[in-house]
C-alpha angles and dihedrals in degrees: 000000000000122000129206114256119241121252109286095008110135135218121259112278112269131187117243126214090259090059097252123122122237140193121191123202138170132209139182092200095104137136091243099041090241117122118246133199120220133193125206119195136183143161087255135030089245091056092051090048091051092053091048093048092051091051092046091049090055090051091050089051091056103265112147119218109239116215090184092066095228111207126207089255092052092051095045092053091046091047093050096049101035107029114017094043090062096044107046138045121275090252093051091046092054090048091050091050093047095048096044092042093052103038106026112023091052093055128089090247089069089076093049117111107259096239091051096056109116138189088258091060091052093046088056090054092051092045091052088057092052092048088052089058099255118154123247088249090062091044089052091051092056090044091055096045093047090046091055090047093052093042089059089051089056091050089054093051094245093123129018096228142004108259092201090067088074090064123077112237114255115261111226122202117267111276115237109189122208110237131181120247123246089254091053091047091053091049091050093050091049090054093045091056089078096048108086094181102051105007100091093042096052093040091056091045091051093047095048101032094240122179118239094257092048091051092050091046095059116116133182091255087064090064125081106186094178093059096029094240133141122190121208101205107149144027126210122222133183116254127204118246092238095057094045092055100036106041117106114249 
């Protein structure tokens, strides 16, 4: 009496006419819900079994088989438009898109199936940036964005683990900002006293250490002259023409 094989359980290895050994297995644990049939081949029966065991282990760990063959590029574009766009500021989103578009989507690894992307692929991307003369700070930025992108793929059961976690983060040189001296600050404030248009705005920014977007976002309802209080509640950022006219309301 025959019994039905469990999900992911393969057939016994059999030798094909070309001399290679093959195991065939099916699973319903897929990203689309549709069952798929997989074949694992090797020069020996042991090699075919090893490939099948590795695949079955991934299924047992929660990895979903993807009949759509999602590539790294497909996932990055989906992540940018569906996930990152709703989680970060417009400015950060544009920076993510620019960095990934320039340094990842233009590389051969972009066409690699997502679950086959390895730490070696990512190291090649980072090394290409270094060879192009980019600083370690820029390399670290791409490392962090790509790490977040792949981490979200793990959370959605598209890959069993994040390959970038096997790579140590780049170590940028210590940042030494250029700051004005107290004497220069006093001279600047003295000059701004005679500028009715920009004087108050820049004086407040200098006194409180506001960023450019925070300075531009100040309104009169943020100021309480009676109590001597100023509230920094918003920050302005430039938006591209395309996004302003094509985003859904």
